[in-house]
Amino acid sequence: MGGAVSAGEDNDELIDNLKEAQYIRTELVEQAFRAIDRADYYLEEFKDNAYKDLAWKHGNIHLSAPCIYSEVMEALDLQPGLSFLNLGSGTGYLSSMVGLILGPFGVNHGVELHSDVIEYAKQKLDFFIKTSDSFDKFEFCEPSFVTGNCLEISPDCTQYDRVYCGAGVQKEHEDYMKNLLKVGGILVMPLEEKLTKITRTGPAAWETKKILAVSFAPLIQPNHADSGKSRLVHLPPVAVRSLQDLARIAIRGTIKKIIHQETLSKTGNGLKNPPRFKRRRLRRRRMETIVFLDKEVFASRISSPSDDNNNNSEDLEDERREEEEARASELKADPPVNFLREKVLSLPLPDPLKYYLLYYREK
């Protein structure tokens, strides 16, 4: 499902398109989407499709369309320090973006049916932590994944502030999902062909909101044919941070504040995102139509011939100007500086401690 947003040439263009189409509406969600390149979660031979607004599936590996993930992230109303449970956590792409918002004192758990997908998710998480420059812009709540059927979670498990289910939920399992939530918590799941947001307003009180029409594969029902009894899924314990971890978080936070103050004193402005030198071709849109047909989403742009004629010369002028600006920007484009890394490496500390503060990252 997907196709409601124009394809991008890179991750930033994809996010620009999602913002323009109002799927991404808040700064926290935008920052998380920009920090993690969607293509990193694709197998190499399929990366050409990573920036299209389409779902992708290969064997047991599956990614929902970007417009779905952005609606989910917005609906979850994530805040630092919350607990999150991802049912059908898949590649870990969504869990990692959520972890950037939850911060070091949040809880980030995932349940995935297929053990091979868990291994894939762990590889992608390790790659992100070790190689991504954007990792140092955040304090990360690292996701923990367990293998099992999310319909067999142990009844003595803790409840969560936020829950997402990435498979179609049958009506008979709605109460089961609701009971995973704390009072005040938010559950987002596909229910009866609609992406649905449910807020628990009291011990037995709920508010339900339908977000958009979707088509998800249904939850796989537990199979007890082998043993005749349920295989309970035990979620990871909610562990207290070690003193060593707390020290690393505090030191990194202090260094970031120092960098911010230094930048503020030099420029009079706060830290800004590094400039993106690729420019996106912008076209004026008259009307957007999204059509649901056979559980697929198609998007079309409709404009009248007179509108096109009137704007032809203007479009050509815009294109010429953008090409000139793109050529100029290519001459001055430098890779962004990782200020936190530079600062840590300049400290008068033993090398092992510096590497610990940088999470032993390769870059």
XYZ file of C-alpha atoms in Angstrom:
363
model
C 0.000 0.000 0.000
C 1.159 3.548 -0.598
C 1.778 5.694 -3.638
C 0.144 8.849 -2.286
C 3.416 10.831 -2.316
C 5.846 11.578 -5.150
C 9.064 9.557 -5.256
C 12.227 11.244 -4.019
C 15.815 10.975 -5.194
C 17.119 10.551 -1.657
C 15.855 10.324 1.909
C 15.617 14.094 2.384
C 13.515 14.487 -0.751
C 11.205 11.723 0.432
C 10.743 13.578 3.737
C 10.169 16.879 1.895
C 7.384 15.192 -0.074
C 5.821 13.685 3.043
C 5.837 17.117 4.685
C 4.311 18.779 1.644
C 1.530 16.175 1.595
C 0.946 16.770 5.344
C 1.827 13.227 6.413
C 4.667 14.630 8.530
C 3.411 17.547 10.609
C 5.678 17.909 13.648
C 9.359 18.713 14.062
C 10.151 15.697 16.272
C 8.800 13.274 13.678
C 10.592 15.082 10.847
C 13.933 14.926 12.688
C 13.544 11.194 13.308
C 12.698 10.483 9.647
C 15.657 12.531 8.410
C 18.058 10.868 10.834
C 17.525 7.333 9.505
C 17.920 6.623 5.804
C 15.105 4.349 4.664
C 17.385 2.766 2.029
C 19.593 1.333 4.787
C 16.756 -1.075 5.637
C 16.491 -2.438 2.096
C 18.455 -5.308 0.621
C 21.080 -3.923 -1.757
C 19.375 -5.106 -4.959
C 16.109 -3.334 -4.070
C 17.441 0.051 -2.903
C 16.304 1.829 -6.093
C 12.756 1.695 -4.686
C 13.605 2.926 -1.185
C 12.413 6.520 -1.705
C 9.100 5.656 -3.324
C 5.976 5.852 -1.204
C 5.385 2.129 -1.485
C 5.488 -0.873 0.809
C 8.251 -3.429 0.226
C 8.297 -7.152 0.975
C 10.932 -9.796 0.348
C 10.388 -13.138 2.035
C 9.615 -12.353 5.672
C 11.191 -8.886 5.480
C 8.603 -6.134 5.160
C 8.458 -2.332 5.255
C 5.230 -0.345 5.171
C 4.897 2.672 2.881
C 6.508 5.902 4.211
C 3.119 7.658 4.329
C 1.859 4.918 6.692
C 4.879 5.134 8.995
C 4.600 8.925 9.170
C 0.891 8.762 10.050
C 1.704 6.183 12.728
C 4.515 8.311 14.197
C 2.294 11.397 14.303
C -0.634 9.500 15.844
C 1.544 7.998 18.606
C 2.326 11.489 19.935
C 5.756 10.357 21.152
C 7.612 12.139 23.948
C 10.958 11.528 25.689
C 10.870 8.970 28.488
C 7.776 7.025 27.361
C 7.556 3.241 27.000
C 6.826 1.811 23.521
C 5.827 -1.654 22.320
C 6.019 -2.517 18.616
C 3.997 -5.611 17.702
C 5.403 -7.038 14.490
C 8.598 -4.992 14.779
C 10.027 -6.304 11.489
C 13.225 -4.629 10.289
C 13.367 -2.286 13.278
C 13.092 0.821 11.073
C 10.092 2.221 12.947
C 11.454 1.173 16.360
C 14.729 2.976 15.675
C 12.969 6.199 14.667
C 10.828 5.967 17.810
C 13.995 5.423 19.873
C 15.412 8.758 18.694
C 12.420 10.539 20.240
C 12.109 8.456 23.433
C 15.661 9.268 24.484
C 17.875 7.389 26.957
C 15.236 7.024 29.676
C 12.504 5.534 27.512
C 11.585 1.873 26.955
C 11.611 0.461 23.426
C 10.473 -3.164 22.940
C 9.515 -5.122 19.850
C 7.909 -8.507 19.238
C 8.510 -10.239 15.891
C 7.215 -13.629 14.748
C 10.132 -14.557 12.465
C 13.592 -15.188 13.956
C 15.341 -14.406 10.644
C 13.739 -10.948 10.643
C 14.940 -10.388 14.222
C 18.509 -11.088 13.079
C 18.058 -8.713 10.138
C 16.749 -6.000 12.495
C 19.712 -6.431 14.845
C 22.157 -6.095 11.941
C 20.453 -2.892 10.761
C 20.408 -1.463 14.294
C 24.122 -2.215 14.735
C 24.870 -0.577 11.359
C 22.950 2.564 12.349
C 24.676 2.926 15.718
C 28.172 2.316 14.344
C 28.085 4.303 11.118
C 25.381 6.997 11.079
C 26.517 10.575 11.661
C 22.989 11.476 12.752
C 23.278 9.130 15.748
C 25.298 11.735 17.685
C 22.540 14.340 17.349
C 20.301 12.293 19.659
C 20.418 10.308 22.871
C 19.022 6.996 21.709
C 16.616 4.524 23.305
C 17.937 1.329 21.762
C 15.180 -1.130 20.824
C 15.141 -4.684 22.209
C 13.497 -7.395 20.113
C 12.047 -10.761 21.151
C 10.798 -13.585 18.947
C 7.218 -14.802 19.269
C 3.583 -14.310 18.345
C 2.315 -10.974 19.663
C -1.049 -12.596 20.474
C 0.693 -14.753 23.095
C 2.262 -12.081 25.303
C 2.468 -13.165 28.929
C -0.485 -11.763 30.908
C 1.841 -10.554 33.671
C 3.741 -8.224 31.312
C 4.041 -4.536 32.056
C 1.723 -2.090 30.309
C 3.047 0.546 27.911
C 2.513 4.242 27.177
C 2.484 3.648 23.416
C 1.693 0.516 21.397
C 1.730 -0.044 17.628
C 0.656 -3.172 15.775
C 1.963 -3.557 12.220
C -0.556 -6.184 11.087
C -4.298 -6.167 10.592
C -6.097 -6.755 13.899
C -9.297 -8.767 13.906
C -12.194 -7.347 15.935
C -11.992 -10.206 18.452
C -8.449 -9.146 19.401
C -9.251 -5.461 19.974
C -9.649 -5.801 23.765
C -6.440 -7.830 23.997
C -4.549 -4.956 22.354
C -6.215 -2.331 24.534
C -5.137 -4.133 27.703
C -1.473 -3.652 26.768
C -1.915 0.096 27.402
C -1.471 2.172 30.535
C -4.180 4.698 31.376
C -3.396 7.753 29.252
C -1.641 5.579 26.678
C -2.134 5.476 22.904
C -2.591 2.401 20.705
C -2.303 2.644 16.902
C -3.268 -0.358 14.784
C -5.035 -1.363 11.554
C -8.543 -2.348 12.636
C -11.240 -3.286 10.094
C -9.343 -1.767 7.144
C -8.752 1.546 8.973
C -5.611 2.775 10.682
C -7.082 3.459 14.122
C -5.893 5.498 17.117
C -7.224 4.420 20.506
C -6.504 6.466 23.654
C -7.061 4.910 27.065
C -8.712 7.691 29.072
C -9.520 5.585 32.154
C -9.399 2.011 33.510
C -12.354 1.101 31.283
C -12.698 4.220 29.103
C -11.423 4.677 25.544
C -11.478 7.229 22.750
C -11.270 5.912 19.198
C -10.327 7.817 16.051
C -10.097 6.468 12.499
C -7.061 7.953 10.715
C -7.103 6.600 7.155
C -8.093 3.591 5.057
C -5.364 0.940 4.857
C -4.848 -2.663 3.824
C -2.579 -4.787 6.028
C -1.978 -8.518 6.104
C -3.861 -9.934 9.114
C -2.216 -11.070 12.335
C -1.126 -14.691 12.209
C -3.091 -16.744 14.691
C -1.154 -18.842 17.243
C -0.651 -22.464 16.224
C -0.814 -24.922 19.106
C -0.951 -28.035 16.951
C 2.510 -29.238 18.010
C 2.308 -29.072 21.789
C -1.334 -28.299 22.348
C -0.466 -25.358 24.601
C 0.420 -21.728 24.257
C 4.015 -20.489 24.012
C 3.991 -17.353 26.101
C 6.087 -14.403 24.913
C 8.043 -12.792 27.752
C 8.954 -9.188 27.041
C 12.356 -7.776 28.074
C 12.567 -6.536 31.665
C 12.534 -2.789 32.235
C 16.068 -2.385 33.561
C 17.498 0.576 35.459
C 20.398 2.286 33.686
C 23.863 1.496 35.022
C 25.897 4.268 36.651
C 28.335 4.024 33.743
C 25.546 4.600 31.215
C 24.153 7.505 33.223
C 27.613 9.098 33.286
C 27.967 8.739 29.501
C 24.532 10.294 28.929
C 25.330 13.217 31.259
C 28.750 13.873 29.699
C 27.419 13.780 26.145
C 24.551 16.091 27.137
C 26.990 18.569 28.719
C 29.226 18.557 25.638
C 26.216 19.199 23.389
C 25.234 22.193 25.531
C 28.776 23.568 25.280
C 28.744 23.172 21.490
C 25.366 24.912 21.333
C 26.593 27.818 23.478
C 29.763 28.192 21.397
C 27.749 28.260 18.192
C 25.307 30.732 19.716
C 28.107 33.101 20.723
C 29.664 32.962 17.244
C 26.554 33.285 15.104
C 23.791 34.528 17.362
C 21.733 31.520 16.308
C 21.237 28.035 17.694
C 22.577 24.910 16.052
C 21.059 24.386 12.636
C 20.744 21.323 10.511
C 23.539 21.081 7.942
C 22.483 22.491 4.554
C 21.175 20.068 1.994
C 22.614 20.893 -1.393
C 20.285 18.849 -3.561
C 17.358 20.987 -4.599
C 13.975 19.552 -5.336
C 11.989 20.466 -8.406
C 8.793 22.112 -7.154
C 5.661 22.146 -9.290
C 2.425 23.916 -8.550
C -0.358 21.477 -7.708
C -3.991 22.224 -8.554
C -5.695 19.176 -7.065
C -4.631 15.912 -5.499
C -6.805 12.839 -5.861
C -6.117 9.619 -3.958
C -8.017 6.580 -5.181
C -8.361 3.270 -3.336
C -8.721 0.377 -5.774
C -8.372 -3.311 -4.921
C -6.681 -2.406 -1.626
C -3.981 -0.392 -3.361
C -3.525 3.370 -3.239
C -3.019 5.446 -6.344
C -2.417 9.191 -6.439
C -2.931 11.509 -9.359
C -2.345 15.199 -9.916
C -5.069 16.918 -11.948
C -4.610 20.225 -13.690
C -6.367 21.996 -16.520
C -4.569 22.618 -19.879
C -4.985 26.373 -19.481
C -3.217 26.271 -16.121
C -0.330 24.355 -17.690
C 0.019 26.849 -20.550
C -0.091 29.838 -18.226
C 2.638 28.437 -16.026
C 4.878 26.916 -18.731
C 7.238 29.880 -18.997
C 7.271 30.312 -15.229
C 8.195 26.655 -14.751
C 11.038 26.962 -17.270
C 12.357 30.027 -15.463
C 12.155 28.232 -12.106
C 14.000 25.266 -13.581
C 16.782 27.457 -14.995
C 17.205 29.246 -11.653
C 17.307 25.980 -9.712
C 19.930 24.532 -12.066
C 22.123 27.596 -11.532
C 21.736 27.363 -7.758
C 22.483 23.636 -7.849
C 25.698 24.233 -9.815
C 26.763 26.931 -7.361
C 26.018 24.734 -4.346
C 28.032 21.818 -5.745
C 31.141 23.997 -5.652
C 30.812 24.628 -1.906
C 29.214 21.386 -0.705
C 31.220 19.880 2.143
C 30.291 16.931 4.296
C 28.611 18.021 7.550
C 30.866 18.196 10.590
C 30.088 15.914 13.533
C 30.741 18.519 16.240
C 30.146 16.150 19.132
C 32.671 13.657 17.791
C 35.239 16.392 17.157
C 34.796 17.717 20.687
C 35.076 14.308 22.345
C 38.214 13.412 20.410
C 39.829 16.704 21.472
C 39.288 16.057 25.198
C 42.349 15.219 27.359
C 41.070 11.710 28.082
C 42.417 8.197 27.495
C 41.452 6.845 24.080
C 39.298 3.981 25.468
C 37.165 6.513 27.365
C 36.771 8.679 24.256
C 35.641 5.651 22.253
C 33.223 4.687 25.016
C 31.668 8.171 24.898
C 31.265 7.719 21.137
C 29.664 4.262 21.505
C 32.707 2.737 19.752
C 31.369 4.053 16.479
C 33.354 3.501 13.288
C 33.090 6.996 11.845
